[in-house]
Every structure is written in C-alpha cells, then in structure tokens.
Amino acid sequence: MIRALSLTISTLALGMVSTNAIAQDQIIRVGNLLTDAASAPSGPATIIVRDGKIADIRRGSEPVDDPGATIIDLSTKTVMPGLIDLHVHLTGDPGGDFWKETTEPAEWGVVVGAKNALVTAKAGFTTVREAGSSQYSAFSLRRGTAEGIIPGPRIIAAGPALAIVGGHGDVSGFTEDVNDLLTSGYSCTGAVECAAKVRKASRAGSDIIKITATGGVLSQQGRGLDAQFTSEEMQSIADTAHSLGLKVMAHAHGARGIEAAARAGIDTIEHGTFADEAALKVMKANGTAMVPTLMAFKGVSERLGKGIYTPVVEEKIRMTMGKVGKAVSMAKQMGVPVAFGTDAGVFNHGRNAEELQLMVDAGLTPREAVASATTVAAKMLDMDNEIGRIAVGYSADLIALDGNPLDDVRKLEDVDWVMVRGRVID
Ligand SMILES: [Zn+2]
C-alpha cells in the first residue's frame, strides 16, 4: 500500500516535471511582419514563441515542423510589436467627484485596475507605466498581470506620487482635519524629507518615482499650474532615485517648473504643456524626454462645462486651452525626444491609441508616432533589449491588425489580437 502510494506520487511528480520542461511552442503565421518602427512591413513570416519569448522568426510562409505546437493563424494580418503607454492610471476611471476619496478604499483600485488592465491590453498596449495610483494598489495589479492571474499588460508602477504639502498630488479640497486623515504619506518639504520619501517609495516597491513638479489640472488645489517643488527638492529627489537605480517622471505644466525639473536631472516631463524654448533647451541638454499626454486634454475638454468639474478645476482646464500640442512640435524641432503616454484614467481606458493621431496632428510623422510608442518608450524604461520590437530573445509582446500603421496610425485604434509575454489576451 505504501509502495503503491509512493509510486503514484513519483509518477505524478514526474508528470508535472515533464509537462513543465517541455512547454508547448506557439507558432504564429504572420501575413505581413513589421518588426519595428524603423522598418517597412516585410511580408509573410512565422514567429515561434517559447516560454513567453520569441524563439525564432522565419521569413516566408513555409510550414514549420513542430508537432504538438499551437498554431495561431494571423496570415491575413499585419503583426507588429505591442504598444507601450508611459502614462496611465489603471486604478481609476474618469469622474469629477473628488469627494469619493473619502468613501472608496485604496483596495477598490485593484478591482477597477483589473478591469482596466484587460481593456488596455485589448487596445494593443502590452506594457504600461502606472503613473500614480491609490496608495499601493498598482503593485498588486503589477503582480497580477505578471503572474497571469489577471489578463493585462506588463506594468511598470510608480505607486503613490511625491507632492508638496497641499499641492497637486496631495489631498486638497476638504477641511484640514480630513486632508490630514487622507494623506498618502508621500508629501515632503525640503531636500532631506524628499530624499526620505523617495527611499520609502523604493522600499514599498516603486519601479519609478513619480513627482508633481507643478500644479495640476484635476486636483482641487487652487494654486495654478506653475512650479511647486523647489529646485533643491527636485535635485534631491532625482539624485536619491538615481542612486537607487530608479528613474523619475515629473508631472509638469508651467515652463519654469519644467525647466527646473530638467535641470535637476529628472528623466521625463509628463504633459509639458507650457514648455518654452528655454525649458526645451535644458531638456535637450539633459536628455530629458517629453511625454505629452494629449489625450488627457481631449478627455477633459469633452467633459468641460457639463457640471462635472468643480469651478477651481474648470478654471485650470481653460488655462491650457489653445496651448495643447504646441510644445510637442517645438520639442520635435529642437530635438527633444517625444515618448508616448496618454494619462488614461483621465479619459476612458482603451482609447489610448487615439493619442497617435493627436501626435501626428502636432507634427510627428506616423513613423515617429509609432516609434514613440514602441522603441522610444522601451528605451525610456531601459527595456529596449526586451520590448518595443520583434526580435529573437525579446518578450512575445505582439499585436495584429489590418493595414499598415506607418501609413495611417489610426489603424492602431482597431487592434484584432494581442499577446503579452506569450499569453494571448481574450
Ligand atoms: Zn497622470
């Protein structure tokens, strides 16, 4: 009896080992292969995916001899690398009721985020940078998609954003007693305290440090859109983050706040709305990239004047009108890298790819727009040896669609099939 039992267990164990060791290949028949934004579509090909990675790429439509492999037929489609959005807020949906901060626990963000992770992946985005979430909810979400428990993109997560006391990103709009109760614990004053908050975020699990360098549109703080952190504080944040191997992304609208953030060595400027020549010169000199989030402005303008936003917010939205997109064309002219990010969550998740046409309207070529959401974004994440192109050894992050997005970026608003890390999203 005991022998029989041990035999059963060892057979079972052996069975488990063998199924794990010989993972089934996936063979993808591709109609038209676009390996990266710098190339042209090159016709039929076969991609072999093994253990979540691209194991082989064979040109032409010759059948591959691999019995037991799963065949994925995309022979009528263009297949290209999955898109990357450097600025999303998966744990939130658009809405103007700021008081919900008092009624919704941070854990609710994981539920909302699971829904939005699927919507985002289905829209063709296989990697996103979470640019600030309700406390630590984005970290759970990150693990959920990494382990394949919930379908969604790879998530690079900032977690809670650093802000000045009462600034954009801190709690505002309530009585002081309530503001004090609701604080995330990540506001800071002075170089020493700001360095400590960077280290705390790192300990909590941040992949990147998010700060609000200037005022912001959708918070209840009524101090405009200019610089909030001092240069000394931003220098401390950038140096501390870099010493831990972390990059810093700075929300910034006002020109002098952008300039000071770039001078401090912050890696990307998010929004960059009022960037002028002086600010862009410092960005260029420091290798700072701009992540324009043009969809955020489209999203808020669609909701303006409908009683959704409070008067303090409506006034700040109107300040940005007529300015949106101008900094992007100036950045391009001055050689400042422009990387793709949308601020999804300010508008409905899943519309992310609409940003591409807005970038083209602002002066980028379709090829530059597609590069901003693939190779350029991958470089911003220091992941350009892993994602952003289709190559052997890269993660199997693939999308399929009709037509050629290098002719018309709006083709990317209708993605038919998505694979993240070798997992088909459906
Ligand atoms: Zn944002």
Tab-separated table of C-alpha atoms and ligand atoms in Angstrom:
chain	number	residue	atom	x	y	z
A	1	MET	CA	0.000	0.000	0.000
A	2	ILE	CA	2.761	2.387	0.990
A	3	ARG	CA	4.833	1.362	-2.044
A	4	ALA	CA	1.856	1.847	-4.335
A	5	LEU	CA	1.240	5.297	-2.898
A	6	SER	CA	4.850	6.411	-3.271
A	7	LEU	CA	4.872	5.109	-6.848
A	8	THR	CA	1.766	7.160	-7.599
A	9	ILE	CA	3.325	10.276	-6.107
A	10	SER	CA	6.585	9.859	-8.018
A	11	THR	CA	4.698	9.251	-11.275
A	12	LEU	CA	2.649	12.354	-10.622
A	13	ALA	CA	5.766	14.356	-9.821
A	14	LEU	CA	7.445	13.091	-12.979
A	15	GLY	CA	4.385	14.002	-14.998
A	16	MET	CA	4.456	17.531	-13.638
A	17	VAL	CA	8.130	17.963	-14.368
A	18	SER	CA	7.826	16.732	-17.935
A	19	THR	CA	4.870	18.993	-18.821
A	20	ASN	CA	6.685	21.985	-17.364
A	21	ALA	CA	10.001	21.210	-19.020
A	22	ILE	CA	8.560	20.708	-22.499
A	23	ALA	CA	6.419	23.828	-22.798
A	24	GLN	CA	4.324	23.859	-25.920
A	25	ASP	CA	5.589	26.151	-28.664
A	26	GLN	CA	3.228	28.630	-30.237
A	27	ILE	CA	3.619	29.047	-33.976
A	28	ILE	CA	2.237	32.313	-35.315
A	29	ARG	CA	1.596	32.555	-39.051
A	30	VAL	CA	2.002	36.217	-39.952
A	31	GLY	CA	0.579	37.832	-43.113
A	32	ASN	CA	2.791	40.919	-43.008
A	33	LEU	CA	5.576	41.313	-40.461
A	34	LEU	CA	6.539	44.739	-39.094
A	35	THR	CA	9.499	44.100	-36.807
A	36	ASP	CA	9.982	47.705	-35.635
A	37	ALA	CA	9.018	51.289	-36.364
A	38	ALA	CA	12.217	51.916	-38.359
A	39	SER	CA	11.435	49.136	-40.870
A	40	ALA	CA	8.785	48.583	-43.528
A	41	PRO	CA	6.318	45.678	-43.398
A	42	SER	CA	8.212	42.754	-44.947
A	43	GLY	CA	5.547	40.248	-45.959
A	44	PRO	CA	4.720	36.761	-44.657
A	45	ALA	CA	6.668	35.224	-41.777
A	46	THR	CA	6.392	32.687	-38.994
A	47	ILE	CA	7.117	33.598	-35.378
A	48	ILE	CA	7.871	30.808	-32.923
A	49	VAL	CA	7.104	31.646	-29.297
A	50	ARG	CA	8.582	29.567	-26.486
A	51	ASP	CA	8.332	30.261	-22.724
A	52	GLY	CA	6.916	33.736	-23.347
A	53	LYS	CA	9.745	34.797	-25.628
A	54	ILE	CA	10.318	34.997	-29.349
A	55	ALA	CA	12.410	31.903	-30.086
A	56	ASP	CA	12.644	32.185	-33.871
A	57	ILE	CA	11.470	34.273	-36.811
A	58	ARG	CA	11.313	32.629	-40.230
A	59	ARG	CA	10.635	34.625	-43.353
A	60	GLY	CA	8.069	33.375	-45.857
A	61	SER	CA	5.087	31.107	-45.325
A	62	GLU	CA	6.810	27.684	-45.261
A	63	PRO	CA	5.113	25.395	-42.718
A	64	VAL	CA	7.153	24.734	-39.562
A	65	ASP	CA	7.557	21.104	-38.488
A	66	ASP	CA	6.726	21.190	-34.771
A	67	PRO	CA	4.160	18.552	-33.810
A	68	GLY	CA	2.278	19.472	-30.669
A	69	ALA	CA	2.715	23.202	-31.179
A	70	THR	CA	-0.259	25.546	-31.008
A	71	ILE	CA	-0.879	27.223	-34.353
A	72	ILE	CA	-2.094	30.833	-34.346
A	73	ASP	CA	-3.242	31.910	-37.789
A	74	LEU	CA	-2.746	35.631	-38.423
A	75	SER	CA	-1.971	35.114	-42.123
A	76	THR	CA	-4.313	37.915	-43.197
A	77	LYS	CA	-2.974	40.415	-40.624
A	78	THR	CA	-0.081	42.770	-40.005
A	79	VAL	CA	1.791	41.702	-36.868
A	80	MET	CA	3.936	44.228	-35.007
A	81	PRO	CA	5.343	44.814	-31.514
A	82	GLY	CA	2.819	45.607	-28.774
A	83	LEU	CA	2.413	49.285	-27.879
A	84	ILE	CA	3.790	50.943	-24.735
A	85	ASP	CA	1.949	53.698	-22.830
A	86	LEU	CA	4.246	55.553	-20.408
A	87	HIS	CA	1.456	57.321	-18.525
A	88	VAL	CA	-1.692	55.554	-17.347
A	89	HIS	CA	-3.718	55.425	-14.145
A	90	LEU	CA	-5.232	51.938	-14.308
A	91	THR	CA	-6.716	52.107	-10.809
A	92	GLY	CA	-9.051	54.989	-11.661
A	93	ASP	CA	-11.799	55.862	-14.106
A	94	PRO	CA	-12.776	59.370	-15.212
A	95	GLY	CA	-15.113	61.205	-12.886
A	96	GLY	CA	-15.376	64.602	-11.250
A	97	ASP	CA	-16.462	63.645	-7.761
A	98	PHE	CA	-13.294	64.364	-5.811
A	99	TRP	CA	-15.038	63.575	-2.507
A	100	LYS	CA	-15.023	59.877	-3.442
A	101	GLU	CA	-11.534	59.844	-1.934
A	102	THR	CA	-13.369	59.755	1.395
A	103	THR	CA	-15.616	56.806	0.528
A	104	GLU	CA	-13.522	54.483	-1.647
A	105	PRO	CA	-10.756	52.407	-0.052
A	106	ALA	CA	-7.422	52.014	-1.858
A	107	GLU	CA	-8.215	48.292	-2.343
A	108	TRP	CA	-11.058	49.258	-4.671
A	109	GLY	CA	-8.362	50.475	-7.044
A	110	VAL	CA	-7.246	46.879	-7.612
A	111	VAL	CA	-10.752	45.899	-8.766
A	112	VAL	CA	-11.065	48.893	-11.082
A	113	GLY	CA	-7.493	48.283	-12.226
A	114	ALA	CA	-8.141	44.636	-13.137
A	115	LYS	CA	-10.991	45.747	-15.395
A	116	ASN	CA	-8.840	48.467	-16.980
A	117	ALA	CA	-5.797	46.209	-17.410
A	118	LEU	CA	-7.835	43.951	-19.708
A	119	VAL	CA	-9.336	46.875	-21.651
A	120	THR	CA	-5.853	48.391	-22.098
A	121	ALA	CA	-4.268	45.141	-23.281
A	122	LYS	CA	-7.114	44.551	-25.754
A	123	ALA	CA	-6.441	48.022	-27.170
A	124	GLY	CA	-2.949	46.809	-28.150
A	125	PHE	CA	-0.920	48.010	-25.153
A	126	THR	CA	1.347	45.265	-23.862
A	127	THR	CA	3.350	47.436	-21.435
A	128	VAL	CA	2.169	50.419	-19.390
A	129	ARG	CA	3.813	52.705	-16.878
A	130	GLU	CA	1.460	53.283	-13.953
A	131	ALA	CA	1.917	56.975	-13.185
A	132	GLY	CA	0.431	57.154	-9.699
A	133	SER	CA	-2.250	55.060	-8.065
A	134	SER	CA	-4.369	54.969	-4.940
A	135	GLN	CA	-1.640	54.050	-2.458
A	136	TYR	CA	-0.124	50.620	-3.302
A	137	SER	CA	-2.928	49.193	-5.453
A	138	ALA	CA	-0.806	49.312	-8.642
A	139	PHE	CA	1.768	46.968	-7.076
A	140	SER	CA	-0.841	44.219	-6.605
A	141	LEU	CA	-2.041	44.797	-10.132
A	142	ARG	CA	1.541	44.564	-11.421
A	143	ARG	CA	1.941	41.174	-9.778
A	144	GLY	CA	-1.460	40.017	-11.040
A	145	THR	CA	-0.624	40.541	-14.712
A	146	ALA	CA	2.969	39.300	-14.288
A	147	GLU	CA	1.746	36.006	-12.852
A	148	GLY	CA	-1.054	35.743	-15.421
A	149	ILE	CA	-3.742	35.698	-12.727
A	150	ILE	CA	-5.463	38.625	-14.399
A	151	PRO	CA	-5.117	39.411	-18.119
A	152	GLY	CA	-3.372	42.686	-18.821
A	153	PRO	CA	-0.201	44.447	-19.878
A	154	ARG	CA	3.198	44.346	-18.173
A	155	ILE	CA	3.026	47.081	-15.535
A	156	ILE	CA	5.885	49.355	-14.506
A	157	ALA	CA	4.472	51.021	-11.399
A	158	ALA	CA	5.228	54.285	-9.616
A	159	GLY	CA	2.809	53.743	-6.733
A	160	PRO	CA	1.960	56.918	-4.785
A	161	ALA	CA	3.320	60.205	-6.189
A	162	LEU	CA	5.503	62.649	-4.252
A	163	ALA	CA	3.951	66.112	-3.916
A	164	ILE	CA	4.369	69.299	-1.917
A	165	VAL	CA	2.033	69.749	1.060
A	166	GLY	CA	-1.298	70.892	-0.386
A	167	GLY	CA	-0.009	70.697	-3.951
A	168	HIS	CA	-1.158	68.655	-6.924
A	169	GLY	CA	-0.969	65.002	-5.860
A	170	ASP	CA	-1.511	65.754	-2.175
A	171	VAL	CA	-5.030	65.745	-0.740
A	172	SER	CA	-6.894	69.031	-1.071
A	173	GLY	CA	-10.434	70.354	-1.160
A	174	PHE	CA	-11.550	69.108	2.280
A	175	THR	CA	-11.316	70.593	5.758
A	176	GLU	CA	-7.788	70.413	7.163
A	177	ASP	CA	-8.773	67.617	9.565
A	178	VAL	CA	-9.954	65.488	6.630
A	179	ASN	CA	-6.953	66.424	4.460
A	180	ASP	CA	-4.663	65.233	7.254
A	181	LEU	CA	-6.525	61.926	7.563
A	182	LEU	CA	-6.480	61.178	3.831
A	183	THR	CA	-2.842	61.989	3.070
A	184	SER	CA	-0.923	59.243	1.266
A	185	GLY	CA	2.161	59.936	3.363
A	186	TYR	CA	4.192	60.984	0.325
A	187	SER	CA	4.149	64.781	0.554
A	188	CYS	CA	7.502	66.297	1.560
A	189	THR	CA	9.226	69.585	2.358
A	190	GLY	CA	12.947	70.186	1.922
A	191	ALA	CA	15.728	68.093	0.422
A	192	VAL	CA	16.096	65.724	3.386
A	193	GLU	CA	12.437	64.811	3.758
A	194	CYS	CA	12.015	64.443	-0.028
A	195	ALA	CA	15.009	62.070	-0.183
A	196	ALA	CA	13.428	60.044	2.632
A	197	LYS	CA	10.134	59.781	0.715
A	198	VAL	CA	11.967	58.526	-2.398
A	199	ARG	CA	13.591	55.810	-0.277
A	200	LYS	CA	10.218	54.949	1.290
A	201	ALA	CA	8.648	54.594	-2.175
A	202	SER	CA	11.553	52.390	-3.227
A	203	ARG	CA	11.070	50.203	-0.144
A	204	ALA	CA	7.333	49.958	-0.844
A	205	GLY	CA	8.027	48.620	-4.350
A	206	SER	CA	8.118	51.558	-6.782
A	207	ASP	CA	9.720	50.816	-10.165
A	208	ILE	CA	9.948	54.548	-10.845
A	209	ILE	CA	9.459	57.717	-8.785
A	210	LYS	CA	6.548	59.956	-9.815
A	211	ILE	CA	6.506	63.569	-8.646
A	212	THR	CA	4.209	66.501	-9.308
A	213	ALA	CA	6.698	69.263	-10.149
A	214	THR	CA	3.988	71.852	-10.840
A	215	GLY	CA	0.313	72.413	-10.157
A	216	GLY	CA	-2.109	70.126	-11.938
A	217	VAL	CA	-5.461	70.471	-13.642
A	218	LEU	CA	-7.721	67.929	-11.959
A	219	SER	CA	-6.878	68.452	-8.281
A	220	GLN	CA	-8.770	70.863	-6.039
A	221	GLN	CA	-5.626	72.872	-5.231
A	222	GLY	CA	-6.151	76.412	-6.489
A	223	ARG	CA	-2.527	77.478	-6.918
A	224	GLY	CA	-2.346	77.404	-10.695
A	225	LEU	CA	-0.059	75.287	-12.885
A	226	ASP	CA	3.372	76.680	-12.068
A	227	ALA	CA	6.330	75.163	-10.180
A	228	GLN	CA	5.606	73.645	-6.761
A	229	PHE	CA	8.747	71.773	-5.670
A	230	THR	CA	11.879	73.897	-5.277
A	231	SER	CA	14.942	73.179	-7.432
A	232	GLU	CA	16.745	71.940	-4.312
A	233	GLU	CA	13.944	69.451	-3.550
A	234	MET	CA	13.871	68.170	-7.127
A	235	GLN	CA	17.658	67.804	-7.182
A	236	SER	CA	17.445	65.718	-4.018
A	237	ILE	CA	14.637	63.558	-5.451
A	238	ALA	CA	16.498	62.935	-8.723
A	239	ASP	CA	19.849	62.162	-7.050
A	240	THR	CA	18.291	59.841	-4.453
A	241	ALA	CA	16.214	57.974	-7.045
A	242	HIS	CA	19.168	57.571	-9.394
A	243	SER	CA	21.336	56.289	-6.536
A	244	LEU	CA	18.737	53.512	-6.117
A	245	GLY	CA	18.670	52.781	-9.862
A	246	LEU	CA	15.251	54.384	-10.281
A	247	LYS	CA	14.194	56.986	-12.851
A	248	VAL	CA	11.953	59.951	-12.063
A	249	MET	CA	8.897	61.063	-14.014
A	250	ALA	CA	7.688	64.594	-13.289
A	251	HIS	CA	4.191	65.839	-13.927
A	252	ALA	CA	4.825	69.427	-15.116
A	253	HIS	CA	2.782	72.100	-16.916
A	254	GLY	CA	4.405	75.507	-16.221
A	255	ALA	CA	7.579	76.377	-18.185
A	256	ARG	CA	9.785	77.260	-15.217
A	257	GLY	CA	8.776	74.063	-13.389
A	258	ILE	CA	9.658	72.038	-16.492
A	259	GLU	CA	12.997	73.813	-16.785
A	260	ALA	CA	13.871	73.261	-13.113
A	261	ALA	CA	12.857	69.584	-13.273
A	262	ALA	CA	15.002	69.001	-16.363
A	263	ARG	CA	17.939	70.826	-14.788
A	264	ALA	CA	17.644	68.625	-11.682
A	265	GLY	CA	18.108	65.551	-13.888
A	266	ILE	CA	14.543	64.272	-13.832
A	267	ASP	CA	14.157	61.781	-16.659
A	268	THR	CA	10.780	62.507	-18.258
A	269	ILE	CA	8.462	65.517	-18.274
A	270	GLU	CA	4.822	64.439	-18.288
A	271	HIS	CA	2.364	66.791	-20.107
A	272	GLY	CA	4.928	69.593	-20.701
A	273	THR	CA	2.042	71.887	-21.649
A	274	PHE	CA	3.669	75.331	-21.462
A	275	ALA	CA	7.234	74.268	-22.329
A	276	ASP	CA	9.001	77.235	-23.959
A	277	GLU	CA	12.311	77.492	-25.766
A	278	ALA	CA	14.332	77.989	-22.550
A	279	ALA	CA	12.757	74.920	-20.917
A	280	LEU	CA	13.186	72.773	-24.037
A	281	LYS	CA	16.857	73.805	-24.313
A	282	VAL	CA	17.525	72.449	-20.816
A	283	MET	CA	15.575	69.280	-21.642
A	284	LYS	CA	17.654	68.795	-24.787
A	285	ALA	CA	20.932	69.383	-22.896
A	286	ASN	CA	19.979	66.908	-20.154
A	287	GLY	CA	18.464	64.231	-22.417
A	288	THR	CA	15.045	64.721	-20.781
A	289	ALA	CA	12.143	63.288	-22.767
A	290	MET	CA	8.649	64.720	-23.102
A	291	VAL	CA	5.553	62.546	-22.628
A	292	PRO	CA	2.809	64.835	-23.989
A	293	THR	CA	-0.442	63.044	-22.892
A	294	LEU	CA	-2.512	64.916	-25.489
A	295	MET	CA	-5.435	62.564	-24.858
A	296	ALA	CA	-5.723	63.918	-21.311
A	297	PHE	CA	-6.618	67.341	-22.689
A	298	LYS	CA	-9.015	65.822	-25.225
A	299	GLY	CA	-10.619	63.871	-22.373
A	300	VAL	CA	-11.119	66.870	-20.075
A	301	SER	CA	-12.294	69.177	-22.890
A	302	GLU	CA	-15.025	66.618	-23.736
A	303	ARG	CA	-16.281	66.934	-20.142
A	304	LEU	CA	-15.817	70.683	-19.674
A	305	GLY	CA	-18.817	72.892	-18.893
A	306	LYS	CA	-21.091	69.973	-18.037
A	307	GLY	CA	-21.120	70.425	-14.284
A	308	ILE	CA	-18.675	67.509	-13.912
A	309	TYR	CA	-15.711	69.511	-12.608
A	310	THR	CA	-15.586	71.993	-9.733
A	311	PRO	CA	-15.044	75.701	-10.627
A	312	VAL	CA	-11.402	75.577	-9.470
A	313	VAL	CA	-10.722	72.699	-11.886
A	314	GLU	CA	-12.680	74.253	-14.785
A	315	GLU	CA	-10.558	77.397	-14.486
A	316	LYS	CA	-7.330	75.397	-14.740
A	317	ILE	CA	-8.625	73.443	-17.759
A	318	ARG	CA	-9.380	76.746	-19.544
A	319	MET	CA	-5.774	77.913	-18.864
A	320	THR	CA	-4.475	75.057	-21.039
A	321	MET	CA	-6.858	75.596	-23.968
A	322	GLY	CA	-5.160	76.758	-27.143
A	323	LYS	CA	-1.736	75.652	-25.830
A	324	VAL	CA	-2.081	71.889	-26.152
A	325	GLY	CA	0.215	70.296	-28.739
A	326	LYS	CA	2.373	73.415	-29.348
A	327	ALA	CA	5.145	72.163	-27.051
A	328	VAL	CA	5.237	68.849	-28.947
A	329	SER	CA	6.047	70.448	-32.297
A	330	MET	CA	8.644	72.698	-30.625
A	331	ALA	CA	10.184	69.664	-28.886
A	332	LYS	CA	10.456	67.855	-32.204
A	333	GLN	CA	12.089	70.863	-33.890
A	334	MET	CA	14.599	71.206	-31.049
A	335	GLY	CA	15.486	67.505	-30.950
A	336	VAL	CA	13.899	66.708	-27.572
A	337	PRO	CA	12.760	63.057	-27.542
A	338	VAL	CA	8.974	62.664	-27.522
A	339	ALA	CA	7.709	59.435	-25.932
A	340	PHE	CA	4.183	58.082	-25.912
A	341	GLY	CA	1.905	58.497	-22.898
A	342	THR	CA	-1.782	59.281	-22.575
A	343	ASP	CA	-2.929	59.807	-18.957
A	344	ALA	CA	-5.620	57.113	-19.440
A	345	GLY	CA	-7.934	57.279	-16.470
A	346	VAL	CA	-8.498	60.995	-17.136
A	347	PHE	CA	-10.400	59.658	-20.190
A	348	ASN	CA	-11.820	56.132	-20.602
A	349	HIS	CA	-9.203	53.382	-20.652
A	350	GLY	CA	-8.932	51.650	-24.019
A	351	ARG	CA	-8.850	54.864	-26.068
A	352	ASN	CA	-5.051	55.090	-25.599
A	353	ALA	CA	-4.193	54.628	-29.299
A	354	GLU	CA	-6.105	57.813	-30.211
A	355	GLU	CA	-3.029	59.652	-28.890
A	356	LEU	CA	-1.093	58.590	-32.017
A	357	GLN	CA	-3.194	60.697	-34.394
A	358	LEU	CA	-3.013	63.661	-31.980
A	359	MET	CA	0.791	63.354	-32.110
A	360	VAL	CA	0.662	63.325	-35.911
A	361	ASP	CA	-1.602	66.398	-35.815
A	362	ALA	CA	1.043	68.064	-33.596
A	363	GLY	CA	3.742	67.465	-36.219
A	364	LEU	CA	5.181	63.973	-35.760
A	365	THR	CA	5.316	61.677	-38.795
A	366	PRO	CA	3.315	58.422	-38.468
A	367	ARG	CA	6.627	56.556	-38.201
A	368	GLU	CA	7.797	58.845	-35.372
A	369	ALA	CA	4.478	58.389	-33.579
A	370	VAL	CA	4.693	54.579	-33.834
A	371	ALA	CA	8.341	54.690	-32.693
A	372	SER	CA	7.349	56.850	-29.686
A	373	ALA	CA	5.004	54.048	-28.557
A	374	THR	CA	7.458	51.192	-29.216
A	375	THR	CA	11.249	51.624	-29.499
A	376	VAL	CA	11.444	55.118	-27.920
A	377	ALA	CA	9.181	54.180	-24.988
A	378	ALA	CA	11.128	50.935	-24.438
A	379	LYS	CA	14.339	52.968	-24.188
A	380	MET	CA	12.748	55.301	-21.605
A	381	LEU	CA	12.062	52.194	-19.488
A	382	ASP	CA	15.603	50.849	-20.035
A	383	MET	CA	13.906	47.810	-21.549
A	384	ASP	CA	14.968	48.265	-25.172
A	385	ASN	CA	16.672	44.867	-25.150
A	386	GLU	CA	13.384	43.203	-24.152
A	387	ILE	CA	10.360	45.032	-25.630
A	388	GLY	CA	9.460	47.517	-28.388
A	389	ARG	CA	10.445	45.394	-31.400
A	390	ILE	CA	10.018	41.876	-32.726
A	391	ALA	CA	13.361	40.108	-32.437
A	392	VAL	CA	14.669	36.749	-31.247
A	393	GLY	CA	15.050	36.719	-27.463
A	394	TYR	CA	12.583	39.574	-26.955
A	395	SER	CA	9.380	39.169	-24.966
A	396	ALA	CA	6.497	37.820	-27.073
A	397	ASP	CA	4.515	41.079	-26.864
A	398	LEU	CA	2.692	41.154	-30.190
A	399	ILE	CA	-0.369	42.705	-31.775
A	400	ALA	CA	-2.222	42.051	-35.039
A	401	LEU	CA	-4.266	44.457	-37.129
A	402	ASP	CA	-5.363	45.224	-40.688
A	403	GLY	CA	-3.300	47.520	-42.904
A	404	ASN	CA	-0.087	49.442	-42.350
A	405	PRO	CA	0.049	51.763	-39.305
A	406	LEU	CA	3.070	53.562	-40.803
A	407	ASP	CA	0.694	54.906	-43.494
A	408	ASP	CA	-2.193	55.611	-41.119
A	409	VAL	CA	-1.701	55.485	-37.343
A	410	ARG	CA	-5.477	55.298	-36.838
A	411	LYS	CA	-5.239	51.630	-37.917
A	412	LEU	CA	-3.914	51.099	-34.380
A	413	GLU	CA	-7.262	52.183	-32.939
A	414	ASP	CA	-8.606	48.815	-34.119
A	415	VAL	CA	-6.318	46.018	-32.909
A	416	ASP	CA	-7.671	42.486	-33.513
A	417	TRP	CA	-5.364	40.256	-31.491
A	418	VAL	CA	-2.924	40.748	-28.625
A	419	MET	CA	-0.266	38.607	-26.931
A	420	VAL	CA	1.532	39.701	-23.738
A	421	ARG	CA	4.577	37.679	-22.598
A	422	GLY	CA	3.405	34.755	-24.738
A	423	ARG	CA	-0.138	34.825	-23.333
A	424	VAL	CA	-2.986	35.527	-25.749
A	425	ILE	CA	-5.374	38.128	-24.321
A	426	ASP	CA	-9.031	37.213	-24.837
B	1	ZN	ZN	-1.382	61.466	-14.856
